[in-house]
């Protein structure tokens, strides 16, 4: 990590910090194309995203000599493809941090996603909105409500100007507006936006899709906080069922393939959730939150608690985290025994636990 020497900077060129856009004083020595105002922001960016994309930035930020128009065209196409890849990669990393509650770490990754989007799509494209929403959610998590409002205003204005905004983007916008009003304790406005989130997500993906479940989950949290427990319970049940159905479908395909000892790709058979890292983090956050709430009512509704625990078992098993899968399976089995549930329920959990233990000891190849 080196200090920038002013005489080495071409005349008229302004070097800016990657994180805050202030005048830069330091440069990353690994790529030599990324600049910072000081050590604090350099370390923040490195820990968040820069370490993962450092070398990928060199061809994007380095002027290359061209010898003919065909070479120039190929280089331009490669840069575009690289930027498009980095847009999604940085977005997923930032999302994962947010679902894990690491709001400070999410900011640099979200800023990178925003910059790459600007480079590819321009300054007023609706493609910038998802990055604005990441920054708004990170700001809310850090308690910076005014800053979150600024990002959301920018996102709203961009959507209003666009004639090609997708249902999915409308859904994300309303979800973040719902979170903003929840933070401001304006629950009536929050419910309005979350209802719109569910509507647009349903139009885009369907009412029973995991991408729609987030709206139901946040709406349930509002009702739970307002002590409207029946409404909250109904929505938490719906969210649990959506995730259970999705994971069970993947789990059944996996189990059938293992029974037949078949790997169609000719490789070692591995588990797969069908989710990216951010979606896996979202599933963990949502399901563990519901489980914590269900635990308080385990005496009166143990089946609901066990249902969430079994869903968590499938999730962690598909993520190849057998220790966590076994932990939640044991919790479910202990609760079923404690509440003297039916032999059928206890046996189904025991079968699940045995399957995980056997596969952990003898992985299928």
Coordinates of N, CA and C in Angstrom, one line a residue, residues 46-251:
X46 N -10.7 -3.0 0.9 CA -10.0 -4.3 0.8 C -10.8 -5.4 1.4
X47 N -11.3 -5.2 2.7 CA -12.0 -6.2 3.4 C -13.4 -6.5 2.8
X48 N -14.0 -5.5 2.2 CA -15.3 -5.7 1.6 C -15.3 -6.4 0.2
X49 N -14.5 -5.8 -0.7 CA -14.6 -6.3 -2.1 C -13.3 -6.3 -2.9
X50 N -12.4 -5.3 -2.6 CA -11.3 -5.1 -3.4 C -10.4 -6.3 -3.5
X51 N -10.2 -7.0 -2.4 CA -9.3 -8.2 -2.4 C -9.8 -9.2 -3.5
X52 N -11.2 -9.3 -3.7 CA -11.8 -10.3 -4.6 C -11.7 -9.9 -6.0
X53 N -11.5 -8.5 -6.3 CA -11.6 -8.1 -7.7 C -10.4 -7.3 -8.1
X54 N -9.4 -7.2 -7.2 CA -8.2 -6.4 -7.4 C -7.6 -6.5 -8.8
X55 N -7.2 -7.8 -9.2 CA -6.5 -8.0 -10.5 C -7.5 -7.8 -11.7
X56 N -8.8 -8.0 -11.4 CA -9.7 -7.8 -12.5 C -9.9 -6.4 -12.9
X57 N -9.5 -5.4 -12.1 CA -9.6 -4.0 -12.4 C -8.5 -3.5 -13.3
X58 N -7.4 -4.2 -13.4 CA -6.3 -3.7 -14.1 C -6.6 -3.4 -15.6
X59 N -7.1 -4.4 -16.3 CA -7.4 -4.2 -17.7 C -8.5 -3.2 -17.9
X60 N -9.4 -3.0 -16.9 CA -10.5 -2.1 -17.1 C -10.1 -0.6 -16.9
X61 N -9.0 -0.4 -16.1 CA -8.6 0.9 -15.8 C -7.2 1.3 -16.4
X62 N -6.8 0.4 -17.3 CA -5.5 0.7 -17.9 C -5.7 0.9 -19.4
X63 N -5.1 2.0 -19.9 CA -5.2 2.3 -21.3 C -4.3 1.3 -22.1
X64 N -4.9 0.7 -23.1 CA -4.1 -0.4 -23.8 C -3.8 0.2 -25.2
X65 N -2.6 -0.1 -25.7 CA -2.3 0.3 -27.1 C -3.0 -0.5 -28.1
X66 N -3.5 0.1 -29.1 CA -4.3 -0.6 -30.2 C -3.5 -0.4 -31.5
X67 N -3.5 -1.5 -32.3 CA -2.8 -1.5 -33.5 C -3.8 -1.4 -34.7
X68 N -5.0 -1.8 -34.5 CA -6.0 -1.7 -35.6 C -7.4 -1.7 -35.0
X69 N -8.4 -1.4 -35.8 CA -9.7 -1.3 -35.3 C -10.3 -2.6 -34.8
X70 N -9.9 -3.7 -35.3 CA -10.4 -5.0 -34.9 C -9.9 -5.3 -33.5
X71 N -8.6 -5.0 -33.2 CA -8.1 -5.2 -31.9 C -8.8 -4.3 -30.9
X72 N -9.0 -3.1 -31.3 CA -9.7 -2.1 -30.4 C -11.1 -2.6 -30.1
X73 N -11.8 -3.1 -31.1 CA -13.2 -3.6 -30.9 C -13.2 -4.8 -30.0
X74 N -12.3 -5.7 -30.1 CA -12.2 -6.9 -29.3 C -11.9 -6.5 -27.8
X75 N -11.0 -5.6 -27.6 CA -10.7 -5.1 -26.3 C -11.9 -4.4 -25.6
X76 N -12.6 -3.6 -26.4 CA -13.8 -3.0 -25.9 C -14.9 -4.0 -25.5
X77 N -15.0 -5.0 -26.3 CA -16.0 -6.0 -26.0 C -15.6 -6.8 -24.7
X78 N -14.3 -7.1 -24.6 CA -13.9 -7.8 -23.4 C -14.1 -6.9 -22.1
X79 N -13.8 -5.6 -22.2 CA -14.0 -4.8 -21.1 C -15.5 -4.7 -20.7
X80 N -16.4 -4.7 -21.7 CA -17.8 -4.6 -21.4 C -18.3 -5.9 -20.7
X81 N -17.8 -7.0 -21.2 CA -18.2 -8.3 -20.6 C -17.7 -8.4 -19.2
X82 N -16.5 -7.9 -18.9 CA -15.9 -7.9 -17.6 C -16.7 -7.0 -16.6
X83 N -17.0 -5.8 -17.1 CA -17.8 -4.9 -16.3 C -19.2 -5.5 -15.9
X84 N -19.8 -6.2 -16.9 CA -21.1 -6.8 -16.7 C -21.0 -7.9 -15.6
X85 N -19.9 -8.7 -15.7 CA -19.7 -9.7 -14.7 C -19.5 -9.1 -13.3
X86 N -18.7 -8.0 -13.2 CA -18.4 -7.4 -12.0 C -19.6 -6.7 -11.4
X87 N -20.5 -6.2 -12.2 CA -21.8 -5.6 -11.7 C -22.5 -6.6 -10.8
X88 N -22.7 -7.8 -11.4 CA -23.4 -8.9 -10.7 C -22.7 -9.4 -9.5
X89 N -21.4 -9.6 -9.7 CA -20.5 -10.1 -8.6 C -20.5 -9.2 -7.4
X90 N -20.3 -7.9 -7.6 CA -20.3 -6.9 -6.5 C -21.6 -6.8 -5.9
X91 N -22.7 -6.8 -6.7 CA -24.0 -6.8 -6.2 C -24.3 -7.9 -5.2
X92 N -24.0 -9.1 -5.7 CA -24.2 -10.3 -4.8 C -23.4 -10.3 -3.5
X93 N -22.2 -9.8 -3.6 CA -21.3 -9.7 -2.4 C -22.0 -8.7 -1.4
X94 N -22.4 -7.6 -1.9 CA -23.0 -6.5 -1.1 C -24.3 -7.1 -0.5
X95 N -25.1 -7.7 -1.3 CA -26.4 -8.3 -0.7 C -26.1 -9.3 0.4
X96 N -25.1 -10.2 0.2 CA -24.8 -11.2 1.2 C -24.4 -10.5 2.5
X97 N -23.6 -9.4 2.4 CA -23.2 -8.7 3.6 C -24.4 -8.1 4.3
X98 N -25.4 -7.6 3.6 CA -26.6 -7.0 4.2 C -27.4 -8.1 4.9
X99 N -27.6 -9.3 4.3 CA -28.3 -10.3 4.9 C -27.6 -10.9 6.2
X100 N -26.3 -10.7 6.2 CA -25.5 -11.2 7.4 C -25.5 -10.1 8.4
X101 N -26.0 -8.9 8.1 CA -26.0 -7.8 9.1 C -24.7 -7.0 9.1
X102 N -23.9 -7.2 8.0 CA -22.6 -6.5 8.0 C -22.7 -5.3 7.1
X103 N -23.4 -4.3 7.6 CA -23.8 -3.1 6.8 C -22.6 -2.3 6.3
X104 N -21.6 -2.1 7.2 CA -20.4 -1.3 6.9 C -19.7 -2.0 5.7
X105 N -19.6 -3.3 5.8 CA -18.8 -4.0 4.7 C -19.6 -4.0 3.4
X106 N -20.9 -3.8 3.4 CA -21.7 -3.8 2.2 C -21.4 -2.6 1.4
X107 N -21.1 -1.5 2.0 CA -21.0 -0.2 1.3 C -20.0 -0.2 0.2
X108 N -18.7 -0.5 0.4 CA -17.8 -0.5 -0.7 C -18.2 -1.4 -1.9
X109 N -18.7 -2.6 -1.6 CA -19.1 -3.5 -2.7 C -20.3 -2.9 -3.5
X110 N -21.2 -2.3 -2.8 CA -22.4 -1.6 -3.4 C -21.9 -0.5 -4.3
X111 N -20.9 0.3 -3.8 CA -20.4 1.4 -4.6 C -19.7 0.9 -5.9
X112 N -19.0 -0.2 -5.8 CA -18.4 -0.7 -7.0 C -19.5 -1.1 -8.0
X113 N -20.5 -1.8 -7.5 CA -21.6 -2.2 -8.4 C -22.2 -1.0 -9.1
X114 N -22.4 0.1 -8.3 CA -23.0 1.3 -8.9 C -22.1 1.9 -9.9
X115 N -20.8 2.0 -9.7 CA -19.8 2.6 -10.7 C -19.8 1.8 -12.0
X116 N -19.7 0.5 -11.8 CA -19.7 -0.4 -13.0 C -21.0 -0.2 -13.8
X117 N -22.1 -0.1 -13.1 CA -23.4 0.1 -13.8 C -23.4 1.4 -14.6
X118 N -22.9 2.5 -13.9 CA -22.8 3.8 -14.6 C -21.9 3.7 -15.9
X119 N -20.8 3.0 -15.8 CA -19.9 2.8 -16.9 C -20.6 2.1 -18.1
X120 N -21.4 1.1 -17.8 CA -22.0 0.3 -18.8 C -23.3 0.9 -19.3
X121 N -24.1 1.4 -18.4 CA -25.5 1.8 -18.8 C -25.7 3.3 -18.8
X122 N -24.8 4.1 -18.3 CA -25.0 5.6 -18.2 C -25.5 6.0 -16.9
X123 N -25.6 7.4 -16.7 CA -25.8 8.0 -15.4 C -27.3 8.0 -15.1
X124 N -28.2 7.8 -16.0 CA -29.6 7.9 -15.7 C -30.4 6.6 -16.0
X125 N -29.7 5.5 -16.2 CA -30.4 4.3 -16.5 C -31.1 3.7 -15.3
X126 N -32.2 3.0 -15.5 CA -32.9 2.3 -14.4 C -32.0 1.1 -13.9
X127 N -31.0 0.7 -14.6 CA -30.1 -0.3 -14.1 C -29.3 0.1 -12.9
X128 N -29.3 1.4 -12.6 CA -28.6 1.9 -11.4 C -29.4 1.7 -10.2
X129 N -30.7 1.5 -10.3 CA -31.6 1.4 -9.1 C -31.2 0.3 -8.1
X130 N -30.9 -0.9 -8.5 CA -30.6 -1.9 -7.5 C -29.4 -1.5 -6.7
X131 N -28.4 -0.9 -7.3 CA -27.2 -0.4 -6.5 C -27.6 0.7 -5.5
X132 N -28.4 1.6 -5.9 CA -28.9 2.7 -5.0 C -29.7 2.0 -3.8
X133 N -30.4 1.0 -4.1 CA -31.2 0.3 -3.0 C -30.3 -0.4 -2.1
X134 N -29.2 -1.0 -2.6 CA -28.3 -1.6 -1.7 C -27.7 -0.6 -0.7
X135 N -27.3 0.6 -1.3 CA -26.7 1.6 -0.5 C -27.7 2.2 0.5
X136 N -29.0 2.3 0.1 CA -30.0 2.7 1.1 C -30.2 1.8 2.2
X137 N -30.2 0.5 1.9 CA -30.4 -0.5 3.0 C -29.2 -0.6 3.9
X138 N -28.0 -0.4 3.3 CA -26.8 -0.4 4.2 C -26.8 0.9 5.1
X139 N -27.3 2.0 4.6 CA -27.4 3.2 5.4 C -28.4 3.0 6.5
X140 N -29.5 2.4 6.2 CA -30.5 2.1 7.3 C -29.9 1.3 8.4
X141 N -29.2 0.2 7.9 CA -28.6 -0.6 8.9 C -27.6 0.1 9.8
X142 N -27.0 1.1 9.3 CA -26.0 1.9 10.0 C -26.6 3.1 10.8
X143 N -28.0 3.2 10.7 CA -28.7 4.2 11.4 C -28.6 5.6 10.7
X144 N -28.2 5.6 9.4 CA -28.1 6.9 8.7 C -29.3 7.1 7.9
X145 N -30.4 7.5 8.5 CA -31.7 7.5 7.8 C -31.7 8.6 6.8
X146 N -31.2 9.7 7.0 CA -31.1 10.8 6.0 C -30.4 10.4 4.8
X147 N -29.3 9.7 4.9 CA -28.5 9.2 3.8 C -29.3 8.2 3.0
X148 N -30.0 7.3 3.8 CA -30.9 6.3 3.1 C -32.0 6.9 2.3
X149 N -32.5 8.0 2.8 CA -33.6 8.7 2.1 C -33.1 9.3 0.8
X150 N -31.8 9.8 0.8 CA -31.2 10.4 -0.4 C -31.1 9.3 -1.5
X151 N -30.6 8.2 -1.1 CA -30.4 7.1 -2.1 C -31.8 6.6 -2.6
X152 N -32.8 6.6 -1.7 CA -34.1 6.1 -2.2 C -34.8 7.2 -3.1
X153 N -34.5 8.4 -2.8 CA -35.0 9.5 -3.7 C -34.4 9.4 -5.0
X154 N -33.1 9.1 -5.1 CA -32.5 8.9 -6.4 C -33.0 7.7 -7.1
X155 N -33.3 6.7 -6.4 CA -33.8 5.5 -7.0 C -35.3 5.7 -7.5
X156 N -36.1 6.4 -6.7 CA -37.4 6.7 -7.1 C -37.5 7.6 -8.4
X157 N -36.6 8.6 -8.4 CA -36.6 9.6 -9.5 C -36.1 8.8 -10.8
X158 N -35.2 7.9 -10.7 CA -34.7 7.2 -11.8 C -35.8 6.3 -12.4
X159 N -36.6 5.6 -11.4 CA -37.7 4.8 -11.9 C -38.8 5.6 -12.5
X160 N -39.1 6.8 -12.0 CA -40.1 7.7 -12.5 C -39.8 8.1 -14.0
X161 N -38.5 8.3 -14.2 CA -38.1 8.7 -15.6 C -38.0 7.6 -16.6
X162 N -38.1 6.4 -16.1 CA -37.9 5.2 -17.0 C -39.2 4.7 -17.5
X163 N -39.2 4.3 -18.7 CA -40.4 3.6 -19.3 C -40.2 2.1 -19.4
X164 N -39.1 1.6 -18.9 CA -38.8 0.2 -19.0 C -38.4 -0.5 -17.7
X165 N -39.0 0.0 -16.6 CA -38.7 -0.5 -15.3 C -39.4 -1.8 -15.1
X166 N -38.7 -2.9 -14.7 CA -39.3 -4.2 -14.5 C -40.1 -4.3 -13.2
X167 N -41.0 -5.2 -13.1 CA -41.8 -5.5 -11.9 C -40.8 -5.8 -10.7
X168 N -39.7 -6.5 -11.1 CA -38.8 -6.9 -10.0 C -38.1 -5.7 -9.4
X169 N -37.8 -4.7 -10.2 CA -37.2 -3.5 -9.7 C -38.2 -2.7 -8.9
X170 N -39.4 -2.6 -9.4 CA -40.5 -1.9 -8.6 C -40.6 -2.6 -7.2
X171 N -40.6 -3.9 -7.2 CA -40.7 -4.7 -6.0 C -39.6 -4.3 -5.0
X172 N -38.3 -4.3 -5.5 CA -37.2 -3.9 -4.6 C -37.3 -2.5 -4.1
X173 N -37.7 -1.6 -4.9 CA -37.9 -0.2 -4.5 C -38.9 -0.1 -3.4
X174 N -40.1 -0.7 -3.5 CA -41.1 -0.6 -2.5 C -40.6 -1.4 -1.2
X175 N -39.9 -2.4 -1.3 CA -39.4 -3.2 -0.2 C -38.5 -2.2 0.7
X176 N -37.6 -1.5 0.0 CA -36.7 -0.7 0.7 C -37.4 0.6 1.3
X177 N -38.4 1.1 0.6 CA -39.2 2.1 1.1 C -40.0 1.6 2.4
X178 N -40.4 0.4 2.3 CA -41.0 -0.2 3.5 C -40.1 -0.3 4.7
X179 N -38.9 -0.7 4.4 CA -37.8 -0.7 5.5 C -37.5 0.6 6.0
X180 N -37.5 1.7 5.2 CA -37.3 3.0 5.6 C -38.4 3.5 6.6
X181 N -39.6 3.3 6.2 CA -40.7 3.7 7.1 C -40.8 2.9 8.3
X182 N -40.4 1.6 8.3 CA -40.3 0.8 9.5 C -39.3 1.4 10.5
X183 N -38.1 1.9 9.9 CA -37.1 2.5 10.7 C -37.6 3.8 11.3
X184 N -38.5 4.5 10.6 CA -39.0 5.8 11.1 C -40.3 5.5 11.9
X185 N -40.7 4.3 12.1 CA -41.8 3.9 12.9 C -43.1 4.4 12.4
X186 N -43.2 4.6 11.1 CA -44.4 5.0 10.4 C -44.9 3.7 9.7
X187 N -45.6 2.9 10.5 CA -46.0 1.5 10.1 C -47.1 1.5 9.1
X188 N -48.0 2.5 9.1 CA -49.0 2.5 8.1 C -48.4 2.7 6.7
X189 N -47.4 3.6 6.6 CA -46.8 3.8 5.3 C -45.9 2.6 4.9
X190 N -45.3 2.0 5.9 CA -44.5 0.8 5.7 C -45.3 -0.3 5.1
X191 N -46.5 -0.5 5.7 CA -47.4 -1.6 5.2 C -47.8 -1.3 3.8
X192 N -48.1 -0.1 3.5 CA -48.5 0.3 2.1 C -47.4 -0.1 1.1
X193 N -46.1 0.2 1.4 CA -45.0 -0.1 0.5 C -44.7 -1.6 0.4
X194 N -44.8 -2.3 1.6 CA -44.6 -3.7 1.5 C -45.7 -4.5 0.8
X195 N -46.9 -4.0 0.9 CA -48.0 -4.5 0.1 C -47.7 -4.4 -1.4
X196 N -47.2 -3.2 -1.8 CA -46.8 -3.0 -3.2 C -45.6 -3.9 -3.6
X197 N -44.7 -4.1 -2.7 CA -43.6 -5.0 -2.9 C -44.1 -6.4 -3.2
X198 N -45.0 -6.9 -2.4 CA -45.6 -8.2 -2.7 C -46.3 -8.3 -4.0
X199 N -47.1 -7.2 -4.3 CA -47.8 -7.2 -5.6 C -46.9 -7.3 -6.8
X200 N -45.8 -6.4 -6.8 CA -44.9 -6.4 -7.9 C -44.1 -7.7 -8.0
X201 N -43.7 -8.2 -6.8 CA -42.9 -9.4 -6.8 C -43.8 -10.6 -7.3
X202 N -45.0 -10.6 -7.0 CA -45.9 -11.6 -7.4 C -46.1 -11.6 -8.9
X203 N -46.2 -10.3 -9.5 CA -46.3 -10.2 -10.9 C -45.1 -10.7 -11.6
X204 N -43.9 -10.5 -11.0 CA -42.6 -10.9 -11.6 C -42.4 -12.4 -11.5
X205 N -42.6 -12.9 -10.3 CA -42.2 -14.2 -9.9 C -43.3 -15.2 -9.5
X206 N -44.4 -14.7 -9.1 CA -45.5 -15.5 -8.6 C -45.6 -15.3 -7.1
X207 N -46.8 -15.6 -6.5 CA -47.1 -15.4 -5.1 C -46.3 -16.3 -4.2
X208 N -45.9 -17.5 -4.7 CA -45.3 -18.5 -3.9 C -43.8 -18.6 -4.1
X209 N -43.2 -17.6 -4.7 CA -41.7 -17.7 -5.0 C -40.9 -17.2 -3.8
X210 N -39.7 -17.7 -3.7 CA -38.8 -17.2 -2.6 C -38.5 -15.8 -2.7
X211 N -38.5 -15.2 -3.9 CA -38.2 -13.8 -4.1 C -39.4 -12.9 -3.7
X212 N -40.5 -13.5 -3.5 CA -41.7 -12.8 -3.0 C -41.7 -12.9 -1.5
X213 N -41.1 -13.9 -0.9 CA -41.2 -14.2 0.5 C -40.7 -13.0 1.4
X214 N -39.7 -12.3 0.9 CA -39.1 -11.2 1.7 C -40.2 -10.1 2.1
X215 N -41.1 -9.8 1.2 CA -42.1 -8.9 1.5 C -43.1 -9.4 2.5
X216 N -43.5 -10.6 2.4 CA -44.3 -11.3 3.5 C -43.6 -11.2 4.8
X217 N -42.3 -11.5 4.8 CA -41.5 -11.6 6.0 C -41.5 -10.2 6.7
X218 N -41.1 -9.2 6.0 CA -41.1 -7.8 6.6 C -42.5 -7.4 7.1
X219 N -43.5 -7.7 6.4 CA -44.9 -7.4 6.8 C -45.2 -8.1 8.1
X220 N -44.8 -9.4 8.2 CA -45.0 -10.2 9.4 C -44.3 -9.5 10.6
X221 N -43.1 -9.0 10.3 CA -42.3 -8.3 11.4 C -43.1 -7.1 12.0
X222 N -43.7 -6.4 11.0 CA -44.5 -5.2 11.5 C -45.6 -5.6 12.4
X223 N -46.4 -6.6 12.0 CA -47.5 -7.1 12.8 C -47.0 -7.7 14.1
X224 N -45.9 -8.4 14.1 CA -45.4 -9.0 15.3 C -45.0 -7.8 16.3
X225 N -44.4 -6.8 15.8 CA -44.0 -5.7 16.6 C -45.2 -4.9 17.2
X226 N -46.3 -4.9 16.4 CA -47.5 -4.2 16.9 C -48.4 -5.2 17.7
X227 N -47.9 -6.4 18.0 CA -48.6 -7.3 18.9 C -49.8 -7.9 18.2
X228 N -49.9 -7.8 16.8 CA -51.0 -8.4 16.1 C -50.5 -9.8 15.7
X229 N -50.5 -10.7 16.7 CA -49.8 -12.0 16.6 C -50.5 -12.9 15.6
X230 N -51.8 -12.9 15.5 CA -52.5 -13.8 14.5 C -52.1 -13.5 13.1
X231 N -52.0 -12.2 12.7 CA -51.6 -11.8 11.4 C -50.2 -12.2 11.1
X232 N -49.3 -11.9 12.2 CA -47.9 -12.2 12.0 C -47.7 -13.7 11.8
X233 N -48.4 -14.5 12.6 CA -48.3 -16.0 12.6 C -48.7 -16.5 11.2
X234 N -49.7 -16.0 10.6 CA -50.2 -16.4 9.3 C -49.1 -16.1 8.2
X235 N -48.5 -14.9 8.3 CA -47.5 -14.6 7.3 C -46.2 -15.3 7.6
X236 N -45.8 -15.5 8.8 CA -44.6 -16.3 9.1 C -44.7 -17.8 8.6
X237 N -46.0 -18.3 8.7 CA -46.3 -19.6 8.2 C -46.1 -19.7 6.7
X238 N -46.6 -18.7 6.0 CA -46.6 -18.6 4.6 C -45.1 -18.6 4.1
X239 N -44.3 -17.7 4.8 CA -42.9 -17.6 4.4 C -42.2 -19.0 4.6
X240 N -42.5 -19.6 5.8 CA -41.8 -20.9 6.0 C -42.2 -21.9 5.0
X241 N -43.5 -21.9 4.6 CA -43.9 -22.9 3.6 C -43.3 -22.7 2.2
X242 N -43.1 -21.4 1.9 CA -42.5 -21.1 0.6 C -41.1 -21.6 0.5
X243 N -40.3 -21.4 1.6 CA -38.9 -21.8 1.6 C -38.9 -23.4 1.7
X244 N -39.8 -23.9 2.5 CA -39.8 -25.4 2.7 C -40.1 -26.1 1.3
X245 N -41.0 -25.6 0.6 CA -41.4 -26.1 -0.7 C -40.2 -26.0 -1.7
X246 N -39.6 -24.9 -1.7 CA -38.4 -24.7 -2.6 C -37.3 -25.6 -2.3
X247 N -36.9 -25.7 -1.0 CA -35.8 -26.5 -0.6 C -36.1 -28.0 -0.7
X248 N -37.4 -28.3 -0.4 CA -37.7 -29.7 -0.5 C -37.7 -30.3 -1.9
X249 N -38.0 -29.4 -2.9 CA -37.9 -29.8 -4.3 C -36.5 -30.1 -4.7
X250 N -35.6 -29.3 -4.2 CA -34.1 -29.5 -4.5 C -33.7 -30.8 -3.7
X251 N -34.2 -30.9 -2.5 CA -33.7 -32.0 -1.7 C -34.2 -33.4 -2.2

